[in-house]
Amino acid sequence: MNAHILDYAAVGIGPANMSLAALAHPVEGLRGAHLERRESFSWHPGLLLPEATLQVSLLKDLVTLVDPTSPFSFLSFLASEGRLYRFLAADFPAVLRAEFNQYLQWVAGRLPSLTFGADVHSVDFHDGAFHLRTAEREVTARHLVLGTGLTPSVPEPFRPFIGPTVFHSGEFLLRSPEVTGRRVVVVGGGQSGAEIVRHLAAGAAAESITWVSRRSSFLPMDDSPFANDLYTPDYVRRFHALPADHKSRLLERQKYTSDGIDLQVLQDIYRLSYRDEFIEDNPGRLRFMADCAVTAVEGGPGDFKLVVESSGPEAPAVLAADLVILSTGYAYALPDFMAPLDARLRRDGGMLVVGDDFSVAWDGPAENRIYLQNGARHAWGVADPNLSLLAWRSAVILNSMLGETRYPV
Ligand SMILES: Cc1cc2nc3c(=O)[nH]c(=O)nc-3n(C[C@H](O)[C@H](O)[C@H](O)COP(=O)(O)OP(=O)(O)OC[C@H]3O[C@@H](n4cnc5c(N)ncnc54)[C@H](O)[C@@H]3O)c2cc1C
């Protein structure tokens, strides 16, 4: 094998590919490059609200569930930073997302295979290797690992208005919008919407905050034991083997095991609304519109008019807004740089066919694989976009690349 050809090149350094880098680090002789377009690591910086917490156990870090002895665990981070005892005494009900971000940055600083400021803009395959190009260099590798994350979903009526006063929640802190005296509408009844509503409602600045959701109510996440069983290797392997139509039915039914709202956040919002109404004598500042969808947007910056329809017989309502925050979720999209290989990937019903080892079926040589991190919810189930099986999935991919069971999974 040509000495310039690496064993693998991984694109995107979020938690998924960072987990791969951490587990690959002790594997002698394995040569991989991890490329990230951002200048440094930051975990969803637009939503890194100071009060936000992880929705999963701290054991679901980059490595622990596969290798509890790894030096890249969350506990190693706490110990290395001298805060283990204080962390225990603080007894947080859940890890602060800001602290998990510190942990991820700490790991990023210890892995030499990571390169930041490297935006991959094209990839092709020839002479037995993938050739990836960034503005500065070309990287050649036997396998490719896609870990580019999900893309924000923006519903059609809002698209012409995207800008400083209508934007996706993933940009919330980056845009740091002025809310003083403004009528704010948050669209979307999932966790991100809830976190933004809580954040705004805790302050007095916004004139009003209206939360609109298609869901029948503001529904909690199911965090019960049998729901959590869906986030285990045994379950996802069984799920992966099911027929496609059965999978899509299950995905719909299992949605609220991850897409519901953290109970603590719901309680906080409810109490803030109670405070506004009965203690601050400001009833109606917080308004909740469940079972409603925004079907049209009129007006423009400074005075948007949102047409809101419920599933009931009532006439549509018109909601005035100065600022609209779209907490309307994320979806997987094959990154643009994959365009040269797109037609060579196998799809079933429009969806990528993703195998037992998370490699995408394609018409290239079997010894060159394209692995997919966090892009196969349709094939692997509700756990795929979540932190829960990050370490396990990385271990499966590593074992497949190595052709041996380096990590028992
Ligand atoms: C606000 C928020 C909080 C979450 N909290 C939890 C939680 O508590 N528990 C849980 O289980 N899950 C949580 N999730 C879901 C999931 O765990 C995270 O989204 C996680 O970050 C996914 O990791 P990833 O590596 O797949 O993608 P990402 O973290 O999105 O990383 C992808 C990276 O790829 C880079 N990239 C994209 N294209 C290119 C390119 N062409 N070249 C180079 N780099 C590129 C991007 O810049 C990005 O840094 C959360 C999601 C969000 C949005």
Tab-separated table of C-alpha atoms and ligand atoms in Angstrom:
chain	number	residue	atom	x	y	z
A	1	MET	CA	0.000	0.000	0.000
A	2	ASN	CA	1.237	3.486	-0.940
A	3	ALA	CA	2.767	5.169	2.138
A	4	HIS	CA	0.793	8.353	1.442
A	5	ILE	CA	-2.497	6.549	1.694
A	6	LEU	CA	-3.922	6.733	5.206
A	7	ASP	CA	-6.102	3.979	6.606
A	8	TYR	CA	-9.030	6.352	6.924
A	9	ALA	CA	-10.090	9.966	6.584
A	10	ALA	CA	-12.957	11.211	8.747
A	11	VAL	CA	-14.848	14.386	7.866
A	12	GLY	CA	-16.415	16.489	10.628
A	13	ILE	CA	-15.299	16.611	14.245
A	14	GLY	CA	-18.391	16.500	16.367
A	15	PRO	CA	-18.781	14.019	19.213
A	16	ALA	CA	-19.269	11.143	16.726
A	17	ASN	CA	-15.957	11.347	14.905
A	18	MET	CA	-14.175	12.519	18.048
A	19	SER	CA	-15.255	9.282	19.698
A	20	LEU	CA	-13.755	7.417	16.737
A	21	ALA	CA	-10.496	9.372	17.091
A	22	ALA	CA	-10.351	8.674	20.840
A	23	LEU	CA	-10.877	4.931	20.388
A	24	ALA	CA	-8.467	4.806	17.422
A	25	HIS	CA	-5.725	6.644	19.343
A	26	PRO	CA	-4.286	3.568	21.155
A	27	VAL	CA	-4.437	1.336	18.046
A	28	GLU	CA	-0.833	0.978	16.965
A	29	GLY	CA	-0.092	1.470	13.287
A	30	LEU	CA	-3.571	2.763	12.408
A	31	ARG	CA	-3.246	6.022	10.493
A	32	GLY	CA	-6.256	8.291	10.296
A	33	ALA	CA	-6.939	11.973	9.664
A	34	HIS	CA	-9.918	13.847	11.090
A	35	LEU	CA	-10.865	17.072	9.310
A	36	GLU	CA	-13.135	19.803	10.678
A	37	ARG	CA	-14.149	23.072	9.039
A	38	ARG	CA	-14.441	25.014	12.323
A	39	GLU	CA	-11.292	26.694	13.620
A	40	SER	CA	-11.626	24.967	16.997
A	41	PHE	CA	-13.976	22.551	18.699
A	42	SER	CA	-17.319	23.852	19.850
A	43	TRP	CA	-20.427	21.772	20.575
A	44	HIS	CA	-23.539	23.361	19.056
A	45	PRO	CA	-22.331	26.818	20.184
A	46	GLY	CA	-25.584	28.538	19.174
A	47	LEU	CA	-27.461	26.529	21.806
A	48	LEU	CA	-24.866	26.361	24.543
A	49	LEU	CA	-27.189	28.032	27.037
A	50	PRO	CA	-25.633	28.254	30.517
A	51	GLU	CA	-28.495	26.368	32.185
A	52	ALA	CA	-28.802	23.596	29.551
A	53	THR	CA	-27.951	20.049	30.582
A	54	LEU	CA	-27.212	16.716	28.915
A	55	GLN	CA	-30.209	14.488	28.348
A	56	VAL	CA	-28.186	11.342	28.934
A	57	SER	CA	-25.968	9.799	31.599
A	58	LEU	CA	-22.379	11.021	31.877
A	59	LEU	CA	-21.361	7.417	31.164
A	60	LYS	CA	-22.481	8.061	27.589
A	61	ASP	CA	-19.343	10.032	26.863
A	62	LEU	CA	-16.966	9.425	23.939
A	63	VAL	CA	-15.502	6.154	25.194
A	64	THR	CA	-16.689	4.761	28.541
A	65	LEU	CA	-19.321	2.267	27.416
A	66	VAL	CA	-16.761	0.596	25.146
A	67	ASP	CA	-13.561	1.176	27.108
A	68	PRO	CA	-14.060	2.337	30.710
A	69	THR	CA	-10.261	2.453	31.122
A	70	SER	CA	-9.770	5.001	28.326
A	71	PRO	CA	-7.932	8.211	29.287
A	72	PHE	CA	-10.543	10.134	27.241
A	73	SER	CA	-13.524	9.579	29.537
A	74	PHE	CA	-15.561	12.304	31.214
A	75	LEU	CA	-14.320	11.065	34.598
A	76	SER	CA	-10.685	11.327	33.414
A	77	PHE	CA	-11.424	14.894	32.387
A	78	LEU	CA	-12.864	15.727	35.820
A	79	ALA	CA	-9.892	14.121	37.549
A	80	SER	CA	-7.349	15.804	35.302
A	81	GLU	CA	-8.965	19.194	35.920
A	82	GLY	CA	-8.965	18.588	39.693
A	83	ARG	CA	-12.726	18.782	40.085
A	84	LEU	CA	-13.759	15.206	40.813
A	85	TYR	CA	-14.659	15.757	44.482
A	86	ARG	CA	-16.295	19.132	43.835
A	87	PHE	CA	-18.310	17.579	40.992
A	88	LEU	CA	-19.538	14.873	43.370
A	89	ALA	CA	-20.419	17.393	46.053
A	90	ALA	CA	-22.249	19.600	43.550
A	91	ASP	CA	-24.468	16.592	42.777
A	92	PHE	CA	-25.926	17.984	39.565
A	93	PRO	CA	-29.063	16.136	38.462
A	94	ALA	CA	-27.539	16.178	34.948
A	95	VAL	CA	-24.213	17.328	33.515
A	96	LEU	CA	-24.270	20.929	32.292
A	97	ARG	CA	-23.872	21.046	28.532
A	98	ALA	CA	-21.283	23.791	28.978
A	99	GLU	CA	-19.193	21.380	31.066
A	100	PHE	CA	-19.606	18.576	28.522
A	101	ASN	CA	-18.379	21.053	25.911
A	102	GLN	CA	-15.304	21.704	28.088
A	103	TYR	CA	-14.754	17.954	28.253
A	104	LEU	CA	-14.992	17.622	24.464
A	105	GLN	CA	-12.545	20.524	24.021
A	106	TRP	CA	-10.188	18.877	26.503
A	107	VAL	CA	-10.255	15.619	24.491
A	108	ALA	CA	-9.815	17.543	21.229
A	109	GLY	CA	-6.612	19.067	22.620
A	110	ARG	CA	-5.179	15.592	23.265
A	111	LEU	CA	-5.740	13.890	19.930
A	112	PRO	CA	-3.055	14.544	17.303
A	113	SER	CA	-5.164	13.081	14.474
A	114	LEU	CA	-7.567	16.072	14.578
A	115	THR	CA	-7.165	19.033	12.221
A	116	PHE	CA	-9.372	22.113	12.568
A	117	GLY	CA	-9.909	24.812	9.953
A	118	ALA	CA	-10.090	22.117	7.239
A	119	ASP	CA	-13.300	22.413	5.224
A	120	VAL	CA	-13.590	19.409	2.928
A	121	HIS	CA	-15.021	20.651	-0.351
A	122	SER	CA	-14.700	17.608	-2.587
A	123	VAL	CA	-13.989	13.905	-2.587
A	124	ASP	CA	-13.520	11.377	-5.329
A	125	PHE	CA	-12.307	7.828	-5.628
A	126	HIS	CA	-9.582	6.485	-7.884
A	127	ASP	CA	-6.510	4.245	-7.717
A	128	GLY	CA	-7.839	2.340	-4.720
A	129	ALA	CA	-8.312	5.363	-2.450
A	130	PHE	CA	-10.564	8.271	-1.545
A	131	HIS	CA	-9.075	11.683	-2.352
A	132	LEU	CA	-10.391	14.504	-0.171
A	133	ARG	CA	-9.633	18.131	-0.864
A	134	THR	CA	-9.636	21.144	1.417
A	135	ALA	CA	-8.442	24.624	0.415
A	136	GLU	CA	-4.929	23.750	1.632
A	137	ARG	CA	-4.342	20.098	0.955
A	138	GLU	CA	-5.376	16.730	-0.372
A	139	VAL	CA	-5.818	13.753	1.939
A	140	THR	CA	-5.800	10.230	0.519
A	141	ALA	CA	-7.250	7.311	2.448
A	142	ARG	CA	-8.459	3.754	2.073
A	143	HIS	CA	-11.723	4.364	3.951
A	144	LEU	CA	-13.916	7.420	4.381
A	145	VAL	CA	-15.926	8.214	7.533
A	146	LEU	CA	-18.706	10.794	7.239
A	147	GLY	CA	-19.469	12.566	10.516
A	148	THR	CA	-20.804	15.891	9.291
A	149	GLY	CA	-23.846	15.981	11.572
A	150	LEU	CA	-27.403	17.001	10.757
A	151	THR	CA	-28.719	20.011	8.841
A	152	PRO	CA	-31.225	22.473	10.385
A	153	SER	CA	-34.761	22.064	8.977
A	154	VAL	CA	-36.550	25.302	8.039
A	155	PRO	CA	-40.263	24.981	7.145
A	156	GLU	CA	-41.206	26.392	3.759
A	157	PRO	CA	-43.240	29.474	4.877
A	158	PHE	CA	-40.211	30.920	6.706
A	159	ARG	CA	-37.584	30.442	4.005
A	160	PRO	CA	-37.969	33.829	2.251
A	161	PHE	CA	-37.580	35.641	5.599
A	162	ILE	CA	-34.447	33.993	7.001
A	163	GLY	CA	-32.197	36.699	8.466
A	164	PRO	CA	-31.521	38.582	11.717
A	165	THR	CA	-35.141	38.350	12.936
A	166	VAL	CA	-36.160	34.908	11.617
A	167	PHE	CA	-33.638	32.120	12.132
A	168	HIS	CA	-33.107	28.537	13.273
A	169	SER	CA	-32.606	27.942	16.992
A	170	GLY	CA	-29.159	26.474	16.281
A	171	GLU	CA	-28.013	30.079	15.689
A	172	PHE	CA	-29.645	31.558	18.781
A	173	LEU	CA	-26.562	32.549	20.796
A	174	LEU	CA	-24.468	33.260	17.700
A	175	ARG	CA	-26.965	35.899	16.574
A	176	SER	CA	-27.667	37.008	20.162
A	177	PRO	CA	-30.857	38.808	19.123
A	178	GLU	CA	-32.167	41.874	20.927
A	179	VAL	CA	-35.314	40.757	22.754
A	180	THR	CA	-36.027	43.824	24.891
A	181	GLY	CA	-39.593	44.963	24.294
A	182	ARG	CA	-39.959	42.453	21.444
A	183	ARG	CA	-42.749	40.015	20.686
A	184	VAL	CA	-40.939	36.711	20.330
A	185	VAL	CA	-42.449	33.607	18.743
A	186	VAL	CA	-40.727	30.252	19.179
A	187	VAL	CA	-41.900	27.660	16.652
A	188	GLY	CA	-41.390	23.976	17.466
A	189	GLY	CA	-42.301	21.921	20.523
A	190	GLY	CA	-39.131	19.883	21.066
A	191	GLN	CA	-36.184	20.227	23.434
A	192	SER	CA	-34.465	23.162	21.679
A	193	GLY	CA	-37.686	25.179	21.580
A	194	ALA	CA	-38.267	24.454	25.259
A	195	GLU	CA	-34.746	25.521	26.201
A	196	ILE	CA	-35.123	28.824	24.365
A	197	VAL	CA	-38.557	29.499	25.865
A	198	ARG	CA	-37.189	28.807	29.351
A	199	HIS	CA	-34.163	31.016	28.718
A	200	LEU	CA	-36.258	33.952	27.496
A	201	ALA	CA	-39.000	33.500	30.083
A	202	ALA	CA	-36.489	33.581	32.950
A	203	GLY	CA	-35.591	37.160	31.964
A	204	ALA	CA	-37.991	40.078	31.968
A	205	ALA	CA	-36.810	41.692	28.722
A	206	ALA	CA	-39.116	40.188	26.090
A	207	GLU	CA	-42.537	41.829	25.842
A	208	SER	CA	-44.146	38.491	25.054
A	209	ILE	CA	-43.069	34.936	24.295
A	210	THR	CA	-45.402	32.680	22.327
A	211	TRP	CA	-44.560	29.022	21.898
A	212	VAL	CA	-46.208	27.282	18.949
A	213	SER	CA	-46.135	23.516	18.480
A	214	ARG	CA	-47.802	21.080	16.114
A	215	ARG	CA	-47.765	18.483	18.872
A	216	SER	CA	-50.983	17.915	20.799
A	217	SER	CA	-49.318	19.243	23.942
A	218	PHE	CA	-45.841	20.140	25.196
A	219	LEU	CA	-44.820	16.547	25.641
A	220	PRO	CA	-42.093	15.151	27.911
A	221	MET	CA	-39.326	12.825	26.875
A	222	ASP	CA	-39.939	9.216	27.888
A	223	ASP	CA	-36.914	8.466	30.051
A	224	SER	CA	-38.298	5.274	31.606
A	225	PRO	CA	-36.300	2.010	31.736
A	226	PHE	CA	-37.992	0.237	28.818
A	227	ALA	CA	-37.671	3.357	26.683
A	228	ASN	CA	-33.966	3.518	27.534
A	229	ASP	CA	-33.642	-0.100	26.433
A	230	LEU	CA	-34.086	1.162	22.863
A	231	TYR	CA	-30.678	2.825	23.209
A	232	THR	CA	-28.657	-0.358	23.592
A	233	PRO	CA	-26.543	-2.327	21.093
A	234	ASP	CA	-28.819	-5.372	21.431
A	235	TYR	CA	-31.922	-3.432	20.532
A	236	VAL	CA	-30.456	-1.444	17.637
A	237	ARG	CA	-29.032	-4.616	16.084
A	238	ARG	CA	-32.520	-6.146	16.174
A	239	PHE	CA	-33.992	-2.940	14.758
A	240	HIS	CA	-31.437	-2.887	11.941
A	241	ALA	CA	-32.543	-6.360	10.825
A	242	LEU	CA	-36.251	-5.375	10.474
A	243	PRO	CA	-37.960	-4.623	7.145
A	244	ALA	CA	-37.993	-0.920	6.164
A	245	ASP	CA	-41.757	-0.373	6.574
A	246	HIS	CA	-41.699	-1.880	10.065
A	247	LYS	CA	-38.780	0.403	10.961
A	248	SER	CA	-40.608	3.541	9.905
A	249	ARG	CA	-43.672	2.583	11.975
A	250	LEU	CA	-41.482	1.981	15.031
A	251	LEU	CA	-39.577	5.246	14.528
A	252	GLU	CA	-42.843	7.167	14.724
A	253	ARG	CA	-43.961	5.319	17.862
A	254	GLN	CA	-40.593	5.650	19.585
A	255	LYS	CA	-40.185	9.346	18.771
A	256	TYR	CA	-40.728	10.668	22.294
A	257	THR	CA	-37.993	8.531	23.804
A	258	SER	CA	-35.618	11.177	22.417
A	259	ASP	CA	-37.621	13.997	20.804
A	260	GLY	CA	-39.733	14.846	23.843
A	261	ILE	CA	-38.807	17.563	26.332
A	262	ASP	CA	-36.773	17.071	29.475
A	263	LEU	CA	-39.230	17.057	32.396
A	264	GLN	CA	-37.192	19.554	34.423
A	265	VAL	CA	-37.315	22.077	31.571
A	266	LEU	CA	-41.096	21.678	31.288
A	267	GLN	CA	-41.497	22.216	35.027
A	268	ASP	CA	-39.301	25.315	34.920
A	269	ILE	CA	-41.353	26.796	32.072
A	270	TYR	CA	-44.632	26.062	33.794
A	271	ARG	CA	-43.420	27.711	37.002
A	272	LEU	CA	-42.128	30.763	35.120
A	273	SER	CA	-45.530	31.139	33.526
A	274	TYR	CA	-47.179	30.850	36.958
A	275	ARG	CA	-44.792	33.509	38.283
A	276	ASP	CA	-45.630	35.896	35.432
A	277	GLU	CA	-49.340	35.408	35.915
A	278	PHE	CA	-49.776	35.466	39.687
A	279	ILE	CA	-46.684	37.079	41.157
A	280	GLU	CA	-45.496	39.564	38.520
A	281	ASP	CA	-49.064	40.396	37.516
A	282	ASN	CA	-48.132	40.005	33.875
A	283	PRO	CA	-50.565	37.356	32.618
A	284	GLY	CA	-50.298	36.442	28.975
A	285	ARG	CA	-46.612	37.365	28.603
A	286	LEU	CA	-45.995	33.663	28.093
A	287	ARG	CA	-48.441	32.058	25.705
A	288	PHE	CA	-48.653	28.400	24.702
A	289	MET	CA	-50.202	27.277	21.418
A	290	ALA	CA	-50.081	23.484	21.109
A	291	ASP	CA	-51.745	21.571	18.271
A	292	CYS	CA	-51.017	24.554	16.003
A	293	ALA	CA	-48.938	25.045	12.875
A	294	VAL	CA	-47.715	28.230	11.213
A	295	THR	CA	-49.032	27.895	7.662
A	296	ALA	CA	-48.091	31.299	6.222
A	297	VAL	CA	-45.908	34.293	7.018
A	298	GLU	CA	-46.844	37.819	5.969
A	299	GLY	CA	-45.443	41.286	6.603
A	300	GLY	CA	-41.733	41.724	7.110
A	301	PRO	CA	-38.977	42.604	9.585
A	302	GLY	CA	-40.342	44.654	12.452
A	303	ASP	CA	-43.870	43.336	12.024
A	304	PHE	CA	-44.304	39.752	10.928
A	305	LYS	CA	-47.785	38.277	10.839
A	306	LEU	CA	-47.826	34.510	11.323
A	307	VAL	CA	-50.941	32.655	10.251
A	308	VAL	CA	-51.483	29.892	12.785
A	309	GLU	CA	-53.891	27.021	12.167
A	310	SER	CA	-54.962	24.409	14.670
A	311	SER	CA	-56.220	20.946	13.791
A	312	GLY	CA	-59.642	21.904	15.244
A	313	PRO	CA	-62.534	23.794	13.638
A	314	GLU	CA	-61.376	27.268	14.822
A	315	ALA	CA	-60.546	29.947	12.253
A	316	PRO	CA	-56.803	30.580	11.766
A	317	ALA	CA	-55.264	33.052	14.209
A	318	VAL	CA	-52.826	35.795	13.225
A	319	LEU	CA	-49.849	36.239	15.494
A	320	ALA	CA	-47.777	39.423	15.413
A	321	ALA	CA	-44.040	38.939	15.930
A	322	ASP	CA	-40.821	40.943	15.932
A	323	LEU	CA	-38.569	37.921	16.304
A	324	VAL	CA	-39.207	34.332	15.164
A	325	ILE	CA	-37.010	31.476	16.369
A	326	LEU	CA	-37.408	28.214	14.485
A	327	SER	CA	-36.858	25.214	16.711
A	328	THR	CA	-37.958	23.002	13.892
A	329	GLY	CA	-35.430	20.223	14.157
A	330	TYR	CA	-32.697	18.730	12.032
A	331	ALA	CA	-32.443	16.152	9.261
A	332	TYR	CA	-29.632	14.261	7.591
A	333	ALA	CA	-28.438	15.431	4.186
A	334	LEU	CA	-25.508	13.943	2.313
A	335	PRO	CA	-22.838	16.683	2.361
A	336	ASP	CA	-22.280	18.588	-0.904
A	337	PHE	CA	-18.674	17.401	-1.181
A	338	MET	CA	-20.026	13.882	-1.776
A	339	ALA	CA	-21.625	14.931	-5.090
A	340	PRO	CA	-18.986	13.114	-7.224
A	341	LEU	CA	-19.777	9.816	-5.445
A	342	ASP	CA	-23.499	10.346	-4.883
A	343	ALA	CA	-24.686	8.274	-7.858
A	344	ARG	CA	-22.504	5.367	-6.739
A	345	LEU	CA	-24.235	5.013	-3.346
A	346	ARG	CA	-27.044	2.470	-3.081
A	347	ARG	CA	-30.444	3.670	-1.913
A	348	ASP	CA	-33.653	1.903	-1.039
A	349	GLY	CA	-36.816	4.015	-1.169
A	350	GLY	CA	-34.574	7.076	-1.479
A	351	MET	CA	-32.661	6.254	1.722
A	352	LEU	CA	-29.010	5.180	1.920
A	353	VAL	CA	-28.496	1.469	2.500
A	354	VAL	CA	-26.331	1.229	5.629
A	355	GLY	CA	-24.862	-2.134	6.630
A	356	ASP	CA	-24.019	-3.972	9.869
A	357	ASP	CA	-20.756	-2.058	10.190
A	358	PHE	CA	-22.308	1.355	9.385
A	359	SER	CA	-20.818	1.321	5.894
A	360	VAL	CA	-22.941	2.599	3.025
A	361	ALA	CA	-23.513	0.146	0.174
A	362	TRP	CA	-21.809	1.444	-2.966
A	363	ASP	CA	-20.517	0.189	-6.308
A	364	GLY	CA	-16.829	0.657	-5.399
A	365	PRO	CA	-14.381	-2.012	-4.192
A	366	ALA	CA	-15.414	-3.861	-1.022
A	367	GLU	CA	-12.036	-3.085	0.572
A	368	ASN	CA	-12.797	0.652	0.422
A	369	ARG	CA	-15.702	1.595	2.630
A	370	ILE	CA	-17.708	4.740	3.326
A	371	TYR	CA	-18.852	4.723	6.950
A	372	LEU	CA	-21.736	6.882	8.095
A	373	GLN	CA	-21.968	8.374	11.586
A	374	ASN	CA	-25.285	9.968	12.596
A	375	GLY	CA	-26.967	9.666	9.213
A	376	ALA	CA	-28.813	6.382	9.487
A	377	ARG	CA	-31.793	6.874	11.793
A	378	HIS	CA	-33.944	5.232	9.108
A	379	ALA	CA	-31.748	2.112	9.256
A	380	TRP	CA	-30.511	2.000	12.856
A	381	GLY	CA	-33.339	3.613	14.821
A	382	VAL	CA	-33.932	6.430	17.288
A	383	ALA	CA	-30.524	6.050	18.943
A	384	ASP	CA	-28.605	6.997	15.803
A	385	PRO	CA	-28.493	10.821	16.276
A	386	ASN	CA	-28.050	10.497	20.037
A	387	LEU	CA	-24.943	10.323	22.257
A	388	SER	CA	-26.041	6.982	23.730
A	389	LEU	CA	-24.367	4.647	21.251
A	390	LEU	CA	-21.630	6.947	20.027
A	391	ALA	CA	-18.779	4.914	21.514
A	392	TRP	CA	-20.321	1.614	20.466
A	393	ARG	CA	-20.846	2.766	16.856
A	394	SER	CA	-17.267	4.069	16.662
A	395	ALA	CA	-16.017	0.722	17.974
A	396	VAL	CA	-18.068	-1.161	15.360
A	397	ILE	CA	-16.575	1.054	12.629
A	398	LEU	CA	-13.036	0.626	13.962
A	399	ASN	CA	-13.372	-3.157	14.175
A	400	SER	CA	-14.630	-3.185	10.593
A	401	MET	CA	-11.730	-1.032	9.343
A	402	LEU	CA	-9.202	-3.169	11.211
A	403	GLY	CA	-10.798	-6.455	10.153
A	404	GLU	CA	-10.521	-7.701	13.752
A	405	THR	CA	-12.303	-7.304	17.078
A	406	ARG	CA	-10.165	-4.649	18.701
A	407	TYR	CA	-13.123	-3.663	20.883
A	408	PRO	CA	-15.616	-6.376	21.880
A	409	VAL	CA	-19.010	-4.918	20.939
B	1	LIG	C1	-28.250	21.623	21.138
B	1	LIG	C2	-28.153	20.129	21.076
B	1	LIG	C3	-28.018	19.421	22.250
B	1	LIG	C4	-27.925	18.034	22.218
B	1	LIG	N1	-27.846	17.371	23.400
B	1	LIG	C5	-27.838	16.027	23.389
B	1	LIG	C6	-27.837	15.293	24.622
B	1	LIG	O1	-27.872	15.867	25.710
B	1	LIG	N2	-27.824	13.944	24.563
B	1	LIG	C7	-27.814	13.275	23.375
B	1	LIG	O2	-27.786	12.054	23.387
B	1	LIG	N3	-27.813	13.932	22.200
B	1	LIG	C8	-27.836	15.289	22.174
B	1	LIG	N4	-27.875	15.951	20.980
B	1	LIG	C9	-27.860	15.172	19.721
B	1	LIG	C10	-26.428	14.761	19.271
B	1	LIG	O3	-25.780	14.064	20.284
B	1	LIG	C11	-25.573	15.956	18.885
B	1	LIG	O4	-26.179	16.651	17.828
B	1	LIG	C12	-24.141	15.598	18.464
B	1	LIG	O5	-23.418	16.792	18.371
B	1	LIG	C13	-24.056	14.843	17.142
B	1	LIG	O6	-22.697	14.643	16.863
B	1	LIG	P1	-22.083	14.539	15.398
B	1	LIG	O7	-20.629	14.382	15.574
B	1	LIG	O8	-22.812	13.503	14.640
B	1	LIG	O9	-22.442	15.911	14.656
B	1	LIG	P2	-22.058	17.418	14.970
B	1	LIG	O10	-21.853	17.628	16.413
B	1	LIG	O11	-23.086	18.239	14.283
B	1	LIG	O12	-20.653	17.639	14.243
B	1	LIG	C14	-20.506	17.627	12.847
B	1	LIG	C15	-19.290	18.454	12.494
B	1	LIG	O13	-19.002	18.298	11.104
B	1	LIG	C16	-18.462	19.514	10.627
B	1	LIG	N5	-18.536	19.538	9.160
B	1	LIG	C17	-19.660	19.516	8.394
B	1	LIG	N6	-19.332	19.553	7.085
B	1	LIG	C18	-17.977	19.582	7.022
B	1	LIG	C19	-17.042	19.625	5.946
B	1	LIG	N7	-17.432	19.663	4.664
B	1	LIG	N8	-15.713	19.636	6.236
B	1	LIG	C20	-15.289	19.611	7.526
B	1	LIG	N9	-16.138	19.588	8.579
B	1	LIG	C21	-17.465	19.567	8.335
B	1	LIG	C22	-19.323	20.562	11.322
B	1	LIG	O14	-18.690	21.824	11.343
B	1	LIG	C23	-19.483	19.950	12.717
B	1	LIG	O15	-18.515	20.432	13.622
B	1	LIG	C24	-27.962	17.336	20.977
B	1	LIG	C25	-28.128	18.060	19.801
B	1	LIG	C26	-28.231	19.445	19.847
B	1	LIG	C27	-28.451	20.201	18.559
